[in-house]
mmCIF file of C-alpha atoms in Angstrom:
data_model
loop_
_atom_site.group_PDB
_atom_site.id
_atom_site.type_symbol
_atom_site.label_atom_id
_atom_site.label_comp_id
_atom_site.label_asym_id
_atom_site.label_seq_id
_atom_site.Cartn_x
_atom_site.Cartn_y
_atom_site.Cartn_z
ATOM 1 C CA UNK A 297 -0.513 1.909 10.312
ATOM 2 C CA UNK A 298 0.104 5.511 9.199
ATOM 3 C CA UNK A 299 -2.496 6.742 6.703
ATOM 4 C CA UNK A 300 -1.912 9.278 3.941
ATOM 5 C CA UNK A 301 -4.590 11.862 3.203
ATOM 6 C CA UNK A 302 -4.414 15.341 1.735
ATOM 7 C CA UNK A 303 -7.348 16.944 -0.048
ATOM 8 C CA UNK A 304 -7.657 20.483 -1.386
ATOM 9 C CA UNK A 305 -10.902 22.353 -1.979
ATOM 10 C CA UNK A 306 -11.995 25.934 -2.353
ATOM 11 C CA UNK A 307 -14.364 28.037 -0.254
ATOM 12 C CA UNK A 308 -16.499 29.713 -2.905
ATOM 13 C CA UNK A 309 -19.362 32.204 -2.776
ATOM 14 C CA UNK A 310 -20.998 30.410 -5.697
ATOM 15 C CA UNK A 311 -21.723 27.523 -3.287
ATOM 16 C CA UNK A 312 -23.205 29.975 -0.758
ATOM 17 C CA UNK A 313 -20.247 29.606 1.593
ATOM 18 C CA UNK A 314 -18.496 32.166 3.788
ATOM 19 C CA UNK A 315 -14.811 31.841 4.622
ATOM 20 C CA UNK A 316 -15.490 33.624 7.935
ATOM 21 C CA UNK A 317 -17.990 30.908 8.883
ATOM 22 C CA UNK A 318 -15.593 28.186 7.741
ATOM 23 C CA UNK A 319 -12.770 29.622 9.853
ATOM 24 C CA UNK A 320 -15.028 29.961 12.918
ATOM 25 C CA UNK A 321 -16.201 26.343 12.638
ATOM 26 C CA UNK A 322 -12.735 24.868 12.155
ATOM 27 C CA UNK A 323 -11.136 26.882 14.964
ATOM 28 C CA UNK A 324 -14.116 26.464 17.321
ATOM 29 C CA UNK A 325 -14.398 30.224 17.819
ATOM 30 C CA UNK A 326 -16.891 33.057 17.427
ATOM 31 C CA UNK A 327 -16.343 35.246 14.359
ATOM 32 C CA UNK A 328 -18.509 37.941 12.793
ATOM 33 C CA UNK A 329 -18.914 38.143 9.018
ATOM 34 C CA UNK A 330 -19.012 41.903 8.453
ATOM 35 C CA UNK A 331 -20.085 41.563 4.819
ATOM 36 C CA UNK A 332 -23.206 39.599 5.706
ATOM 37 C CA UNK A 333 -23.688 40.966 9.201
ATOM 38 C CA UNK A 334 -23.756 37.447 10.685
ATOM 39 C CA UNK A 335 -22.029 36.095 13.771
ATOM 40 C CA UNK A 336 -20.878 32.482 13.684
ATOM 41 C CA UNK A 337 -20.423 31.076 17.177
ATOM 42 C CA UNK A 338 -18.772 27.658 17.394
ATOM 43 C CA UNK A 339 -17.226 28.077 20.809
ATOM 44 C CA UNK A 340 -19.183 25.046 22.034
ATOM 45 C CA UNK A 341 -17.769 22.825 19.288
ATOM 46 C CA UNK A 342 -15.864 19.873 20.701
ATOM 47 C CA UNK A 343 -12.814 18.156 19.304
ATOM 48 C CA UNK A 344 -10.691 21.220 18.431
ATOM 49 C CA UNK A 345 -7.301 20.286 19.848
ATOM 50 C CA UNK A 346 -5.439 23.435 18.772
ATOM 51 C CA UNK A 347 -5.689 26.399 16.408
ATOM 52 C CA UNK A 348 -3.038 28.869 15.264
ATOM 53 C CA UNK A 349 -2.151 31.109 12.316
ATOM 54 C CA UNK A 350 1.066 31.162 10.273
ATOM 55 C CA UNK A 351 1.748 34.424 8.411
ATOM 56 C CA UNK A 352 4.368 35.735 5.959
ATOM 57 C CA UNK A 353 6.999 38.155 7.220
ATOM 58 C CA UNK A 354 5.472 41.558 7.914
ATOM 59 C CA UNK A 355 1.834 40.393 7.937
ATOM 60 C CA UNK A 356 1.424 40.274 11.713
ATOM 61 C CA UNK A 357 -2.021 41.901 11.433
ATOM 62 C CA UNK A 358 -3.284 38.572 10.039
ATOM 63 C CA UNK A 359 -2.774 36.871 13.418
ATOM 64 C CA UNK A 360 -6.222 38.319 14.245
ATOM 65 C CA UNK A 361 -8.530 35.615 12.858
ATOM 66 C CA UNK A 362 -11.584 37.892 12.632
ATOM 67 C CA UNK A 363 -9.629 40.650 10.852
ATOM 68 C CA UNK A 364 -7.961 38.126 8.528
ATOM 69 C CA UNK A 365 -11.052 36.450 7.140
ATOM 70 C CA UNK A 366 -13.120 39.611 6.926
ATOM 71 C CA UNK A 367 -10.268 41.078 4.869
ATOM 72 C CA UNK A 368 -10.445 37.997 2.646
ATOM 73 C CA UNK A 369 -14.176 38.525 2.113
ATOM 74 C CA UNK A 370 -13.773 42.261 1.521
ATOM 75 C CA UNK A 371 -11.035 41.744 -1.077
ATOM 76 C CA UNK A 372 -13.395 39.860 -3.406
ATOM 77 C CA UNK A 373 -16.173 41.533 -5.437
ATOM 78 C CA UNK A 374 -17.439 38.721 -7.655
ATOM 79 C CA UNK A 375 -20.459 36.642 -6.687
ATOM 80 C CA UNK A 376 -18.569 33.453 -7.542
ATOM 81 C CA UNK A 377 -15.285 34.498 -5.949
ATOM 82 C CA UNK A 378 -13.072 31.988 -4.161
ATOM 83 C CA UNK A 379 -12.441 33.487 -0.734
ATOM 84 C CA UNK A 380 -10.360 30.704 0.782
ATOM 85 C CA UNK A 381 -8.661 27.401 0.083
ATOM 86 C CA UNK A 382 -8.722 24.450 2.478
ATOM 87 C CA UNK A 383 -6.137 21.706 2.872
ATOM 88 C CA UNK A 384 -7.367 18.734 4.892
ATOM 89 C CA UNK A 385 -4.585 16.533 6.275
ATOM 90 C CA UNK A 386 -4.530 13.203 8.082
ATOM 91 C CA UNK A 387 -2.111 13.423 11.014
ATOM 92 C CA UNK A 388 -0.330 10.189 12.035
ATOM 93 C CA UNK A 389 -1.902 8.608 15.111
ATOM 94 C CA UNK A 390 1.552 7.134 15.838
ATOM 95 C CA UNK A 391 2.785 10.609 16.870
ATOM 96 C CA UNK A 392 1.934 12.430 20.077
ATOM 97 C CA UNK A 393 -0.051 15.684 20.157
ATOM 98 C CA UNK A 394 3.043 17.889 20.178
ATOM 99 C CA UNK A 395 4.585 16.129 17.193
ATOM 100 C CA UNK A 396 1.296 16.288 15.258
ATOM 101 C CA UNK A 397 1.028 20.030 15.919
ATOM 102 C CA UNK A 398 4.596 20.646 14.767
ATOM 103 C CA UNK A 399 3.969 18.580 11.631
ATOM 104 C CA UNK A 400 0.860 20.614 10.758
ATOM 105 C CA UNK A 401 2.802 23.834 11.396
ATOM 106 C CA UNK A 402 5.605 22.701 9.075
ATOM 107 C CA UNK A 403 3.161 22.126 6.229
ATOM 108 C CA UNK A 404 1.425 25.448 6.875
ATOM 109 C CA UNK A 405 4.810 27.186 6.811
ATOM 110 C CA UNK A 406 5.571 25.502 3.470
ATOM 111 C CA UNK A 407 2.312 26.882 2.025
ATOM 112 C CA UNK A 408 3.078 30.358 3.340
ATOM 113 C CA UNK A 409 6.606 30.371 1.940
ATOM 114 C CA UNK A 410 5.645 28.924 -1.441
ATOM 115 C CA UNK A 411 2.553 31.041 -2.179
ATOM 116 C CA UNK A 412 2.884 34.059 0.138
ATOM 117 C CA UNK A 413 -0.534 33.420 1.706
ATOM 118 C CA UNK A 414 -1.754 33.267 5.320
ATOM 119 C CA UNK A 415 -2.471 29.783 6.753
ATOM 120 C CA UNK A 416 -5.038 29.276 9.529
ATOM 121 C CA UNK A 417 -4.476 25.864 11.128
ATOM 122 C CA UNK A 418 -7.054 23.938 13.179
ATOM 123 C CA UNK A 419 -6.135 20.522 14.589
ATOM 124 C CA UNK A 420 -9.086 18.227 15.309
ATOM 125 C CA UNK A 421 -9.327 15.135 17.452
ATOM 126 C CA UNK A 422 -10.981 11.952 16.120
ATOM 127 C CA UNK A 423 -14.783 11.990 16.207
ATOM 128 C CA UNK A 424 -16.440 10.075 19.023
ATOM 129 C CA UNK A 425 -18.305 7.759 16.648
ATOM 130 C CA UNK A 426 -15.562 7.419 14.040
ATOM 131 C CA UNK A 427 -12.075 5.969 13.817
ATOM 132 C CA UNK A 428 -10.174 6.871 16.987
ATOM 133 C CA UNK A 429 -6.991 7.204 14.906
ATOM 134 C CA UNK A 430 -8.491 9.972 12.764
ATOM 135 C CA UNK A 431 -6.361 12.876 13.974
ATOM 136 C CA UNK A 432 -6.521 15.535 11.270
ATOM 137 C CA UNK A 433 -5.899 19.168 10.507
ATOM 138 C CA UNK A 434 -7.786 21.789 8.489
ATOM 139 C CA UNK A 435 -5.593 24.511 7.019
ATOM 140 C CA UNK A 436 -7.460 27.462 5.550
ATOM 141 C CA UNK A 437 -5.352 29.726 3.362
ATOM 142 C CA UNK A 438 -6.134 33.013 1.724
ATOM 143 C CA UNK A 439 -6.429 33.079 -2.060
ATOM 144 C CA UNK A 440 -4.317 36.241 -2.128
ATOM 145 C CA UNK A 441 -0.803 37.017 -0.985
ATOM 146 C CA UNK A 442 -0.451 38.848 2.314
ATOM 147 C CA UNK A 443 1.881 41.653 3.325
ATOM 148 C CA UNK A 444 2.286 44.470 5.777
ATOM 149 C CA UNK A 445 -0.510 46.507 4.194
ATOM 150 C CA UNK A 446 -3.049 43.703 3.821
ATOM 151 C CA UNK A 447 -3.974 41.232 1.099
ATOM 152 C CA UNK A 448 -2.470 41.573 -2.359
ATOM 153 C CA UNK A 449 -2.560 39.696 -5.662
ATOM 154 C CA UNK A 450 -4.463 36.496 -6.353
ATOM 155 C CA UNK A 451 -2.494 33.218 -6.295
ATOM 156 C CA UNK A 452 -3.481 32.324 -9.847
ATOM 157 C CA UNK A 453 -1.064 29.397 -9.974
ATOM 158 C CA UNK A 454 -3.595 27.463 -7.881
ATOM 159 C CA UNK A 455 -6.621 28.625 -9.880
ATOM 160 C CA UNK A 456 -5.479 28.010 -13.459
ATOM 161 C CA UNK A 457 -6.048 24.455 -14.686
ATOM 162 C CA UNK A 458 -2.716 24.314 -16.512
ATOM 163 C CA UNK A 459 -0.742 24.798 -13.276
ATOM 164 C CA UNK A 460 -3.109 23.920 -10.423
ATOM 165 C CA UNK A 461 -2.845 20.117 -10.812
ATOM 166 C CA UNK A 462 0.937 20.176 -10.862
ATOM 167 C CA UNK A 463 1.054 22.455 -7.801
ATOM 168 C CA UNK A 464 -1.319 20.271 -5.822
ATOM 169 C CA UNK A 465 0.627 17.146 -6.778
ATOM 170 C CA UNK A 466 3.812 18.882 -5.633
ATOM 171 C CA UNK A 467 2.276 19.761 -2.260
ATOM 172 C CA UNK A 468 0.977 16.205 -1.869
ATOM 173 C CA UNK A 469 4.560 15.015 -2.303
ATOM 174 C CA UNK A 470 5.791 17.626 0.195
ATOM 175 C CA UNK A 471 3.271 16.405 2.769
ATOM 176 C CA UNK A 472 4.283 12.762 2.258
ATOM 177 C CA UNK A 473 7.961 13.638 2.779
ATOM 178 C CA UNK A 474 7.200 15.688 5.895
ATOM 179 C CA UNK A 475 5.090 12.890 7.402
ATOM 180 C CA UNK A 476 7.759 10.277 6.704
ATOM 181 C CA UNK A 477 10.490 12.488 8.182
ATOM 182 C CA UNK A 478 8.392 12.956 11.326
ATOM 183 C CA UNK A 479 7.754 9.214 11.592
ATOM 184 C CA UNK A 480 11.470 8.527 11.188
ATOM 185 C CA UNK A 481 12.404 11.114 13.841
ATOM 186 C CA UNK A 482 10.057 9.399 16.287
ATOM 187 C CA UNK A 483 11.360 5.930 15.345
ATOM 188 C CA UNK A 484 8.100 4.763 13.773
ATOM 189 C CA UNK A 485 8.662 2.140 11.066
ATOM 190 C CA UNK A 486 5.575 2.886 8.945
ATOM 191 C CA UNK A 487 5.781 5.185 5.939
ATOM 192 C CA UNK A 488 3.178 6.872 3.715
ATOM 193 C CA UNK A 489 3.036 7.400 -0.048
ATOM 194 C CA UNK A 490 1.078 10.150 -1.791
ATOM 195 C CA UNK A 491 0.861 8.226 -5.053
ATOM 196 C CA UNK A 492 -2.233 6.285 -6.038
ATOM 197 C CA UNK A 493 -2.261 2.512 -5.555
ATOM 198 C CA UNK A 494 -1.971 2.141 -9.329
ATOM 199 C CA UNK A 495 1.132 4.349 -9.489
ATOM 200 C CA UNK A 496 2.635 2.416 -6.591
ATOM 201 C CA UNK A 497 1.994 -0.826 -8.474
ATOM 202 C CA UNK A 498 -0.411 -2.090 -5.805
ATOM 203 C CA UNK A 499 -3.596 -4.005 -6.511
ATOM 204 C CA UNK A 500 -5.558 -2.314 -3.723
ATOM 205 C CA UNK A 501 -8.778 -0.567 -4.684
ATOM 206 C CA UNK A 502 -9.319 2.988 -3.413
ATOM 207 C CA UNK A 503 -12.477 3.674 -1.398
ATOM 208 C CA UNK A 504 -15.053 6.197 -2.543
ATOM 209 C CA UNK A 505 -15.211 9.671 -1.025
ATOM 210 C CA UNK A 506 -18.143 9.665 1.386
ATOM 211 C CA UNK A 507 -18.897 13.373 1.564
ATOM 212 C CA UNK A 508 -20.529 15.277 4.411
ATOM 213 C CA UNK A 509 -24.088 13.938 4.031
ATOM 214 C CA UNK A 510 -23.214 10.246 3.773
ATOM 215 C CA UNK A 511 -20.720 10.513 6.626
ATOM 216 C CA UNK A 512 -23.342 12.181 8.860
ATOM 217 C CA UNK A 513 -25.874 9.425 8.077
ATOM 218 C CA UNK A 514 -23.358 6.696 8.841
ATOM 219 C CA UNK A 515 -22.406 8.325 12.151
ATOM 220 C CA UNK A 516 -26.049 8.727 13.140
ATOM 221 C CA UNK A 517 -26.688 5.067 12.341
ATOM 222 C CA UNK A 518 -23.650 4.046 14.382
ATOM 223 C CA UNK A 519 -24.938 6.061 17.354
ATOM 224 C CA UNK A 520 -28.329 4.377 17.170
ATOM 225 C CA UNK A 521 -27.024 0.815 16.742
ATOM 226 C CA UNK A 522 -23.285 0.442 17.409
ATOM 227 C CA UNK A 523 -21.559 -1.952 15.032
ATOM 228 C CA UNK A 524 -24.402 -2.062 12.515
ATOM 229 C CA UNK A 525 -23.824 -2.478 8.781
ATOM 230 C CA UNK A 526 -23.440 0.665 6.595
ATOM 231 C CA UNK A 527 -26.749 2.311 5.688
ATOM 232 C CA UNK A 528 -25.745 4.450 2.695
ATOM 233 C CA UNK A 529 -24.860 3.192 -0.773
ATOM 234 C CA UNK A 530 -21.405 4.762 -0.517
ATOM 235 C CA UNK A 531 -20.916 3.224 2.912
ATOM 236 C CA UNK A 532 -21.866 -0.217 1.588
ATOM 237 C CA UNK A 533 -19.596 0.170 -1.434
ATOM 238 C CA UNK A 534 -16.682 1.185 0.777
ATOM 239 C CA UNK A 535 -17.313 -1.762 3.102
ATOM 240 C CA UNK A 536 -17.144 -4.102 0.100
ATOM 241 C CA UNK A 537 -13.989 -2.404 -1.164
ATOM 242 C CA UNK A 538 -12.347 -2.712 2.253
ATOM 243 C CA UNK A 539 -13.253 -6.401 2.381
ATOM 244 C CA UNK A 540 -11.771 -6.982 -1.080
ATOM 245 C CA UNK A 541 -8.643 -5.085 -0.047
ATOM 246 C CA UNK A 542 -8.444 -7.165 3.125
ATOM 247 C CA UNK A 543 -8.541 -10.368 1.082
ATOM 248 C CA UNK A 544 -5.904 -8.967 -1.295
ATOM 249 C CA UNK A 545 -3.717 -7.905 1.609
ATOM 250 C CA UNK A 546 -4.039 -11.341 3.211
ATOM 251 C CA UNK A 547 -3.075 -12.961 -0.087
ATOM 252 C CA UNK A 548 -0.184 -10.534 -0.553
ATOM 253 C CA UNK A 549 1.162 -11.302 2.916
ATOM 254 C CA UNK A 550 0.830 -15.045 2.248
ATOM 255 C CA UNK A 551 2.787 -14.649 -0.992
ATOM 256 C CA UNK A 552 5.448 -12.568 0.771
ATOM 257 C CA UNK A 553 5.738 -15.202 3.500
ATOM 258 C CA UNK A 554 6.072 -17.943 0.883
ATOM 259 C CA UNK A 555 8.707 -15.894 -0.929
ATOM 260 C CA UNK A 556 10.583 -15.379 2.339
ATOM 261 C CA UNK A 557 10.440 -19.118 3.037
ATOM 262 C CA UNK A 558 11.581 -19.898 -0.502
ATOM 263 C CA UNK A 559 14.329 -17.305 -0.195
ATOM 264 C CA UNK A 560 15.426 -18.896 3.065
ATOM 265 C CA UNK A 561 15.388 -22.360 1.522
ATOM 266 C CA UNK A 562 17.224 -21.064 -1.530
ATOM 267 C CA UNK A 563 19.869 -19.520 0.702
ATOM 268 C CA UNK A 564 20.235 -22.761 2.639
ATOM 269 C CA UNK A 565 20.441 -24.685 -0.635
ATOM 270 C CA UNK A 566 23.187 -22.356 -1.885
ATOM 271 C CA UNK A 567 25.080 -22.860 1.365
ATOM 272 C CA UNK A 568 24.634 -26.635 1.090
ATOM 273 C CA UNK A 569 25.841 -26.615 -2.513
ATOM 274 C CA UNK A 570 28.835 -24.528 -1.526
ATOM 275 C CA UNK A 571 29.622 -26.842 1.375
ATOM 276 C CA UNK A 572 29.238 -29.927 -0.837
ATOM 277 C CA UNK A 573 31.527 -28.331 -3.423
ATOM 278 C CA UNK A 574 34.152 -27.666 -0.753
ATOM 279 C CA UNK A 575 33.836 -31.236 0.569
ATOM 280 C CA UNK A 576 34.098 -32.564 -2.970
ATOM 281 C CA UNK A 577 37.185 -30.457 -3.644
ATOM 282 C CA UNK A 578 38.777 -31.649 -0.408
ATOM 283 C CA UNK A 579 37.965 -35.288 -1.257
ATOM 284 C CA UNK A 580 39.400 -34.789 -4.733
ATOM 285 C CA UNK A 581 42.589 -33.383 -3.224
ATOM 286 C CA UNK A 582 42.757 -36.354 -0.879
ATOM 287 C CA UNK A 583 42.187 -38.782 -3.768
ATOM 288 C CA UNK A 584 44.900 -37.065 -5.791
ATOM 289 C CA UNK A 585 47.275 -37.246 -2.846
ATOM 290 C CA UNK A 586 46.468 -40.964 -2.424
ATOM 291 C CA UNK A 587 46.983 -41.534 -6.153
ATOM 292 C CA UNK A 588 50.357 -39.804 -6.000
ATOM 293 C CA UNK A 589 51.284 -41.794 -2.911
ATOM 294 C CA UNK A 590 50.403 -45.067 -4.667
ATOM 295 C CA UNK A 591 52.293 -44.003 -7.773
ATOM 296 C CA UNK A 592 55.369 -43.252 -5.684
ATOM 297 C CA UNK A 593 55.001 -46.611 -3.937
ATOM 298 C CA UNK A 594 54.614 -48.374 -7.302
ATOM 299 C CA UNK A 595 57.704 -46.707 -8.680
ATOM 300 C CA UNK A 596 59.607 -47.562 -5.507
ATOM 301 C CA UNK A 597 58.519 -51.222 -5.857
ATOM 302 C CA UNK A 598 59.624 -51.246 -9.503
ATOM 303 C CA UNK A 599 63.009 -49.896 -8.489
ATOM 304 C CA UNK A 600 63.212 -52.472 -5.690
ATOM 305 C CA UNK A 601 62.382 -55.312 -8.098
ATOM 306 C CA UNK A 602 64.903 -53.955 -10.563
ATOM 307 C CA UNK A 603 67.504 -53.853 -7.830
ATOM 308 C CA UNK A 604 66.633 -57.446 -6.815
ATOM 309 C CA UNK A 605 66.939 -58.641 -10.420
ATOM 310 C CA UNK A 606 70.180 -56.767 -10.883
ATOM 311 C CA UNK A 607 71.530 -58.281 -7.666
ATOM 312 C CA UNK A 608 70.407 -61.755 -8.760
ATOM 313 C CA UNK A 609 72.003 -61.381 -12.159
ATOM 314 C CA UNK A 610 75.192 -60.125 -10.522
ATOM 315 C CA UNK A 611 75.143 -63.125 -8.165
ATOM 316 C CA UNK A 612 74.620 -65.516 -11.073
ATOM 317 C CA UNK A 613 77.416 -63.884 -13.048
ATOM 318 C CA UNK A 614 79.704 -64.134 -10.027
ATOM 319 C CA UNK A 615 78.780 -67.779 -9.529
ATOM 320 C CA UNK A 616 79.411 -68.499 -13.170
ATOM 321 C CA UNK A 617 82.798 -66.831 -12.978
ATOM 322 C CA UNK A 618 83.572 -68.828 -9.870
ATOM 323 C CA UNK A 619 82.621 -72.092 -11.583
ATOM 324 C CA UNK A 620 84.821 -71.251 -14.534
ATOM 325 C CA UNK A 621 87.673 -70.459 -12.184
ATOM 326 C CA UNK A 622 87.261 -73.783 -10.366
ATOM 327 C CA UNK A 623 87.145 -75.670 -13.642
ATOM 328 C CA UNK A 624 90.298 -73.947 -14.774
ATOM 329 C CA UNK A 625 92.075 -74.703 -11.512
ATOM 330 C CA UNK A 626 91.175 -78.415 -11.866
ATOM 331 C CA UNK A 627 92.556 -78.648 -15.433
ATOM 332 C CA UNK A 628 95.892 -76.917 -14.744
ATOM 333 C CA UNK A 629 97.497 -79.648 -12.334
ATOM 334 C CA UNK A 630 96.767 -82.499 -14.809
ATOM 335 C CA UNK A 631 98.480 -80.592 -17.547
ATOM 336 C CA UNK A 632 101.549 -80.062 -15.375
ATOM 337 C CA UNK A 633 101.801 -83.777 -14.345
ATOM 338 C CA UNK A 634 101.655 -84.981 -17.868
ATOM 339 C CA UNK A 635 104.339 -82.515 -18.895
ATOM 340 C CA UNK A 636 106.585 -83.535 -15.956
ATOM 341 C CA UNK A 637 106.720 -87.284 -17.050
ATOM 342 C CA UNK A 638 108.228 -86.390 -20.341
ATOM 343 C CA UNK A 639 107.557 -87.991 -23.716
ATOM 344 C CA UNK A 640 106.595 -91.678 -23.690
ATOM 345 C CA UNK A 641 108.567 -94.216 -25.803
ATOM 346 C CA UNK A 642 106.703 -96.969 -27.428
ATOM 347 C CA UNK A 643 107.998 -100.411 -28.058
#
């Protein structure tokens, strides 16, 4: 996965360092420190993939590496002067060499435009004994602005405590955005974050900075016995931290998987509930339709029974009328016969 790293440190005379020597080593070239009268030859150094200089408009003279860094030394008079500033960057192993170079150039250009300095970029391959993904860049910048006539004013914004931290944090954010944009352009899914694990809300523990001496001891030990355990205290501490982080990462992935499974089950449950609700509503509609059908049938039966009763009553009434009529017809002839005989005379 893509790894984020950006560190900033100064090249200072108080530590007995020369920015000419630093530039020669990082670029794998031979440079002469005119102030000390020393030549630093690193032309046999391996692992320097590329080296180039990015300058402000009008400062083309600074493309000469020897002239540039001797000017940086000559511009400072104090014994504890800062003669250079180094940005060390981790370049994504997921990108090819051309993309890594362009990414380093973009960051160097950002430094030049923001602070007006010259940026000397050296891209290094991974060490033979170290992590083969450790592509990185060293960017040395002047501590003074550069123009057509040479070096100018100090970039105090990076030296004063009240502003230096904010500036470095800003550039760390710039580098994270540039890396992520490059990864996106090359269709790489991974992303980096310049914030600490704590600020990101992660439980991972950061490893300790090894430093030059401890790193050299670990590499020597690895050359002697490949795959051996760390030999320095820092190396052992970092191995323990990485193991704890591995356990945490395993647990985190297990939790995420469980959450995904639960989310999937929850989604299926919601679908099942929705389907059951629809089935229930359809069954309710069917029951209501059946109820209405039965009610209509009941009412129809009531009307039919009423009609039957009415018909029966009408039949009975008709029969009764008929009986009365028959009885009347029977009585009427008797009455006529008796009237026809006339009155009877008794003796």
